Coordinates of C-alpha atoms in Angstrom, one line a residue:
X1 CA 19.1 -18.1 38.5
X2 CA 17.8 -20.5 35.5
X3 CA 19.2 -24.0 35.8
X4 CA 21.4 -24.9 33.3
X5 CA 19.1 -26.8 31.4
X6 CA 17.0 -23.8 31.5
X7 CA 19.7 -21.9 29.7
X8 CA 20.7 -24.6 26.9
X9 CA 16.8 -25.1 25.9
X10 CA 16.3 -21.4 25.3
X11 CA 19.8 -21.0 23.5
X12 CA 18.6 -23.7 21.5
X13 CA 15.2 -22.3 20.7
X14 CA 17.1 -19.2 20.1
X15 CA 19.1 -20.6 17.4
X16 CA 16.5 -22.2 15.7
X17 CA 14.5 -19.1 15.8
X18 CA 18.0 -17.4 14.2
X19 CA 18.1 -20.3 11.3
X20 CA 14.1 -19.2 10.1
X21 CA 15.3 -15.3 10.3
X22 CA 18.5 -15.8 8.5
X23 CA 16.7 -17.8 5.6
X24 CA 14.0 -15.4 5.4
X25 CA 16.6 -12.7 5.0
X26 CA 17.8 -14.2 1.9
X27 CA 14.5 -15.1 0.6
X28 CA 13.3 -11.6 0.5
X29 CA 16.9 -10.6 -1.1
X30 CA 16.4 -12.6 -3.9
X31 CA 12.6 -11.4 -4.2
X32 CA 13.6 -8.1 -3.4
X33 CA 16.2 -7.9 -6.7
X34 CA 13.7 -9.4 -9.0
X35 CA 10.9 -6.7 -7.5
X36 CA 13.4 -4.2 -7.6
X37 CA 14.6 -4.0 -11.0
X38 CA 10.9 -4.3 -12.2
X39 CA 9.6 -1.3 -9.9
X40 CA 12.8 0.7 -11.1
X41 CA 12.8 -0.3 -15.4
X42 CA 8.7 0.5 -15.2
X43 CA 8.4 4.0 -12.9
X44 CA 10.3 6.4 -15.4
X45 CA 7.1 5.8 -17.6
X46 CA 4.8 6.1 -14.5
X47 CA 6.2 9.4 -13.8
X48 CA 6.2 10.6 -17.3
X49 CA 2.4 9.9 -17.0
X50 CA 2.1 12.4 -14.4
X51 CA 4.2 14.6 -15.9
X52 CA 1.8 14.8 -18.8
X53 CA -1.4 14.5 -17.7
X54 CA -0.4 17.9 -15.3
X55 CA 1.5 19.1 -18.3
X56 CA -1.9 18.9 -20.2
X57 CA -4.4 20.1 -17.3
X58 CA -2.3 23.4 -16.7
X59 CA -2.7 24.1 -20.4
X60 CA -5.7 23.4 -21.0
X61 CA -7.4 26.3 -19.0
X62 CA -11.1 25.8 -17.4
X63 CA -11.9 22.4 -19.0
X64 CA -15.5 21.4 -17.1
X65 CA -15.0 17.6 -17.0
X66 CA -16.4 15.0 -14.5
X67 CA -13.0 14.0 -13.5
X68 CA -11.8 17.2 -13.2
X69 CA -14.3 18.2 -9.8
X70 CA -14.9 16.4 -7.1
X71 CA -18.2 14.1 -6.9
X72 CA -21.6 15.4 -5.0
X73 CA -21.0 12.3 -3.2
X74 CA -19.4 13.2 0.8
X75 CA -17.5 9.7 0.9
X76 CA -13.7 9.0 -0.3
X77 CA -12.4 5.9 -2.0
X78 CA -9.1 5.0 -0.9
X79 CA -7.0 2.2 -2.5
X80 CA -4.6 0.9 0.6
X81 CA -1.7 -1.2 -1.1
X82 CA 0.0 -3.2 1.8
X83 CA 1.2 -7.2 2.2
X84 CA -0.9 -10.1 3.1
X85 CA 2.4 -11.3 5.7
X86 CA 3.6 -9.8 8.4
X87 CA 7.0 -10.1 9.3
X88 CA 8.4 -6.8 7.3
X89 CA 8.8 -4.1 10.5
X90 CA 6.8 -1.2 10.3
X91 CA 5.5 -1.7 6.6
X92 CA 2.1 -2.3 6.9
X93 CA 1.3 -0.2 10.3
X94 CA 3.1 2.9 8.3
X95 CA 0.4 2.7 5.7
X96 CA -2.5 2.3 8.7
X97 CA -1.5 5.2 10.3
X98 CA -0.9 7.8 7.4
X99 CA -4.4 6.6 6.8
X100 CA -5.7 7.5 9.8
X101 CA -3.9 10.8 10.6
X102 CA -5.1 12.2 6.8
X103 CA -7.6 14.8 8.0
X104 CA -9.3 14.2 4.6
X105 CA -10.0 10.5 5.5
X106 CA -12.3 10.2 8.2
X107 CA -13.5 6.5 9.3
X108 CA -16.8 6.9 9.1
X109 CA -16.6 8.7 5.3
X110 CA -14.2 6.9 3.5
X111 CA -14.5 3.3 1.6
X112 CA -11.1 1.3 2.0
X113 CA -10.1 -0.8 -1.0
X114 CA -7.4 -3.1 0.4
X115 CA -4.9 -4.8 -1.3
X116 CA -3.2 -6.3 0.7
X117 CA -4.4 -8.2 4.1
X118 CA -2.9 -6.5 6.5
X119 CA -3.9 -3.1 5.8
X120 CA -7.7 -4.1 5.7
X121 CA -7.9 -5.7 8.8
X122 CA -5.7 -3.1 10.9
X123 CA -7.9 -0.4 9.7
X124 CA -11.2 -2.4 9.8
X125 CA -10.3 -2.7 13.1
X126 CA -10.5 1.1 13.7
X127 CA -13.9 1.4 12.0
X128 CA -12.9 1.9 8.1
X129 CA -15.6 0.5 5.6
X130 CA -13.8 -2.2 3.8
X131 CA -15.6 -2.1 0.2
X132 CA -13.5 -4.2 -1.3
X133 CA -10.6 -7.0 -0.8
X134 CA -8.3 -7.3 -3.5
X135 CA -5.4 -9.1 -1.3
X136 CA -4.4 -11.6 -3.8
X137 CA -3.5 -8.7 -6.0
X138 CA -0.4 -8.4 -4.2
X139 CA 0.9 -11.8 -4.7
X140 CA 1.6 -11.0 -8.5
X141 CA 0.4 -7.8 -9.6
X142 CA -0.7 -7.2 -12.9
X143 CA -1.6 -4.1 -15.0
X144 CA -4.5 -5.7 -15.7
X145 CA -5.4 -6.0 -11.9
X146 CA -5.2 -2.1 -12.0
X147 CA -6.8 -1.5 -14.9
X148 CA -9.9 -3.9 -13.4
X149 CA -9.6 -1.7 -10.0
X150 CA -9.2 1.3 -12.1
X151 CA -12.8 0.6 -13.6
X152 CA -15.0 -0.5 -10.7
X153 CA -13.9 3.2 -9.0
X154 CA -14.8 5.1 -11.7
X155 CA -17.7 3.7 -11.7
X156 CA -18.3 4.4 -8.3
X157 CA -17.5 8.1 -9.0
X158 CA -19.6 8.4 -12.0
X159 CA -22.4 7.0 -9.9
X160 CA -21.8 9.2 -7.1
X161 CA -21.1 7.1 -4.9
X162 CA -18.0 8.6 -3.8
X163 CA -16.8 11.9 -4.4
X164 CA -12.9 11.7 -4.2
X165 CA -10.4 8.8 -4.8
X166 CA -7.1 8.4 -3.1
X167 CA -3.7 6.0 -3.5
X168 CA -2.0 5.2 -0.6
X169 CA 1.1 3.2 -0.6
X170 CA 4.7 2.5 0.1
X171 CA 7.3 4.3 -2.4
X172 CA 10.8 2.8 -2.8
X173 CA 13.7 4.9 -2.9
X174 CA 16.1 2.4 -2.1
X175 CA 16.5 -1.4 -0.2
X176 CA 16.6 0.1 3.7
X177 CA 14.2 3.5 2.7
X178 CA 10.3 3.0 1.7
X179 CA 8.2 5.8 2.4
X180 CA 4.9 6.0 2.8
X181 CA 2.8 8.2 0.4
X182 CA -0.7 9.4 -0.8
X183 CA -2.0 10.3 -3.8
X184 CA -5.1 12.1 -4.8
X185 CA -6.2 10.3 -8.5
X186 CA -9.8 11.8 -8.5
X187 CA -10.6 14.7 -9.3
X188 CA -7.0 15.1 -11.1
X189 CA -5.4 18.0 -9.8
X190 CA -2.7 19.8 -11.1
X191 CA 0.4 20.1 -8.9
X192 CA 1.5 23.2 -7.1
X193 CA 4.1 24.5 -8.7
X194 CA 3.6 23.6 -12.6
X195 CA 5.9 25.6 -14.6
X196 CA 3.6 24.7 -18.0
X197 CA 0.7 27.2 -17.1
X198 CA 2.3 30.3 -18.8
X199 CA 2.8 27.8 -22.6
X200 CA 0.1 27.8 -25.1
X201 CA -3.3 26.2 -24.6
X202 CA -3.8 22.7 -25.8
X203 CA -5.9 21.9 -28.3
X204 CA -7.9 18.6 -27.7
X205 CA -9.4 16.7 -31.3
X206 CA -11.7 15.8 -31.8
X207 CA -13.0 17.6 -28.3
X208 CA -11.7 17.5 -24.5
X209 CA -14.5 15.1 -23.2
X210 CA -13.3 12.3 -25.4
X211 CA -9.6 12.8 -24.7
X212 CA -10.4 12.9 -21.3
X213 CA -12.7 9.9 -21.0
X214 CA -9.7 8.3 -22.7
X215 CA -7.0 9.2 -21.1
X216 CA -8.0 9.2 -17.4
X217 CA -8.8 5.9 -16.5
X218 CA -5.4 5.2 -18.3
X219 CA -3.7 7.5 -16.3
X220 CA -5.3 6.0 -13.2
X221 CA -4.0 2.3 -14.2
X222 CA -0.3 3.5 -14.6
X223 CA -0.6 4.9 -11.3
X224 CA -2.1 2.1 -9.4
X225 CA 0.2 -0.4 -11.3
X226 CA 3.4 1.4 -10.7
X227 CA 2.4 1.4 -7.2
X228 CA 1.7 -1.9 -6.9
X229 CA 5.4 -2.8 -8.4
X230 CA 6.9 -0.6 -5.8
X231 CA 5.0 -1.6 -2.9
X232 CA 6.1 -4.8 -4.0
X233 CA 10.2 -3.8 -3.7
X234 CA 9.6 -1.6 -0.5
X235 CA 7.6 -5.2 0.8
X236 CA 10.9 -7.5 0.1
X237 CA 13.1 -4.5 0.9
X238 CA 11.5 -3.8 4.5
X239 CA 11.0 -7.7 5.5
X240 CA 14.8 -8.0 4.3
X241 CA 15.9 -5.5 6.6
X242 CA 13.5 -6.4 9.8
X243 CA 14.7 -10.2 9.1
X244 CA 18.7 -8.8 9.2
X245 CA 18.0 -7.4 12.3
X246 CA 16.4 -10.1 13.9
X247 CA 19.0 -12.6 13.1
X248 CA 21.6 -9.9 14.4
X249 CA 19.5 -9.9 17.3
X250 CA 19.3 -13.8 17.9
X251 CA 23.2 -13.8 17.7
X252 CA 23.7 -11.7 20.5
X253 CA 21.0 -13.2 22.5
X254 CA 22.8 -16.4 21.9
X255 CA 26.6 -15.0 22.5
X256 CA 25.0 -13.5 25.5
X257 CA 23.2 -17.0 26.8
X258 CA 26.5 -19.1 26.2
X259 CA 28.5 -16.7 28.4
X260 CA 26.1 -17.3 31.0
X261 CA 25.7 -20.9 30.6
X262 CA 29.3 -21.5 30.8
X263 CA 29.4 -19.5 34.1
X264 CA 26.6 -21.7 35.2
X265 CA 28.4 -24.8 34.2
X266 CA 31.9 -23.5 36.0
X267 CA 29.5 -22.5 39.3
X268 CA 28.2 -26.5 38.7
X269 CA 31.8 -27.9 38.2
X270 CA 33.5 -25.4 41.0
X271 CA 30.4 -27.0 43.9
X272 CA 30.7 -30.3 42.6
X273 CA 34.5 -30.1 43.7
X274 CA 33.8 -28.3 46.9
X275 CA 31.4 -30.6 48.0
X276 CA 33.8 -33.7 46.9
X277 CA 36.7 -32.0 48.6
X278 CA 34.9 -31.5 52.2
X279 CA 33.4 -35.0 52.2
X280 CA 36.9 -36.7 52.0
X281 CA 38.2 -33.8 54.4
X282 CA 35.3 -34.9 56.5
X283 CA 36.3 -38.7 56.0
X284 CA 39.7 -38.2 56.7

């Protein structure tokens, strides 16, 4: 059994531990609200780009367009949003591993564009190509920071270098839920299911091309900002949570370790008196 010194260092250790978790806990709340209402005011428009851009594509009918078909090139882009701290539960190895269990995304095929630290290096540890590091992104994102990114892979695509570009990041539905998601940017696809097929065909002035040329690589920097902002509040919101349950955690451990160290102490006090009593029987 651990001396009682033994038991008072680690409760000490313990609560210490329990001070940095509690503090962080209310660090990321106050990030998280700020994140939050930004990610929240900013995705109706995000998703009303979407809307449109499939709303457009499914009537448009066969439009032959270079963002429209998939590259000759055999290699995928993929833009991995994640954190550069750890600290958050499973935020950033989610991400990693819907990466790597994608059957489109092979290792030795696809070109990771990381923002965020943690993502790069746990999949440049399982063999990814990591292109590019855009980690300080994160810190403050910026819609001109996706509008930069937005560029630099479209030119990729339009040189072939890759053939197919993908979004992978963590959506926020609400401050204990983030889920992971992927999105397919290049070549724009419309979604199953589009109930706009069946209206009349648009009409693109002065032609298609031009609208096109236009509008994609703005379509491209909504999504990559909007995802950014919510990877942001799923960030705060996940490291809120792990840091809630780690100071939960360090208050049992230490309610649990100060039951034990006063039954050490009583065992200590209850020999002490033994002992005392036999010497002065043996005295006596």
């Amino acid at each position: 059994m651990a001396s009682i010194r033994d038991i008072k260092r680690r409760r000490d250790s313990i609560s210490s531990t329990e001070q940095i978790t509690k503090a962080m806990k209310l660090i990321s709340t106050v990030k998280l609200q700020k994140s939050r209402a930004k990610a929240e005011a900013s995705k109706p428009y995000y998703d009303m780009m979407y809307d449109t851009i499939n709303s457009m594509l499914s009537k448009s009918g066969t439009i032959e367009h270079k963002y429209l078909k998939a590259g000759d090139s055999n290699r995928k882009a993929v833009i991995v949003i994640t954190s550069n701290r750890g600290l958050a539960g499973g935020y950033n190895n989610n991400i990693a591993k819907l990466v790597q269990q994608d059957e489109r995304l092979e290792a030795e095929l696809t070109d990771i564009y990381a923002i965020g630290r943690k993502g790069k290096e746990a999949l440049g540890r399982k063999g990814y190509n990591i292109v590019q590091d855009y980690s300080e992104v994160i810190n403050e994102p910026l819609y001109r920071d996706a509008s930069d990114i937005t560029m630099e892979l479209l030119d990729a695509f339009g040189q072939n270098r890759i053939g197919e570009i993908y979004l992978v990041y963590t959506s926020f539905k609400n401050t204990v839920t983030q889920i992971p998601t992927i999105k397919k940017l290049l070549p724009v696809e419309m979604t199953e299911g589009s109930d706009h097929a069946d209206l009349a065909l648009m009409n693109y002035e002065p032609n298609e091309d031009e609208v096109l040329d236009s509008i994609i690589p703005k379509y491209m920097s909504s999504l990559i900002y909007g995802a950014l902002l919510e990877a942001v509040a799923s960030e705060n919101g996940a490291r809120m949570t792990a840091m809630d349950s780690a100071t939960n955690n360090a208050e049992e451990m230490i309610e649990e370790l100060g039951l034990i160290y006063n039954r050490a102490r009583q065992g200590s006090i209850t020999q002490e008196l033994t002992e005392i009593i036999a010497g002065a029987n043996a005295i006596s």
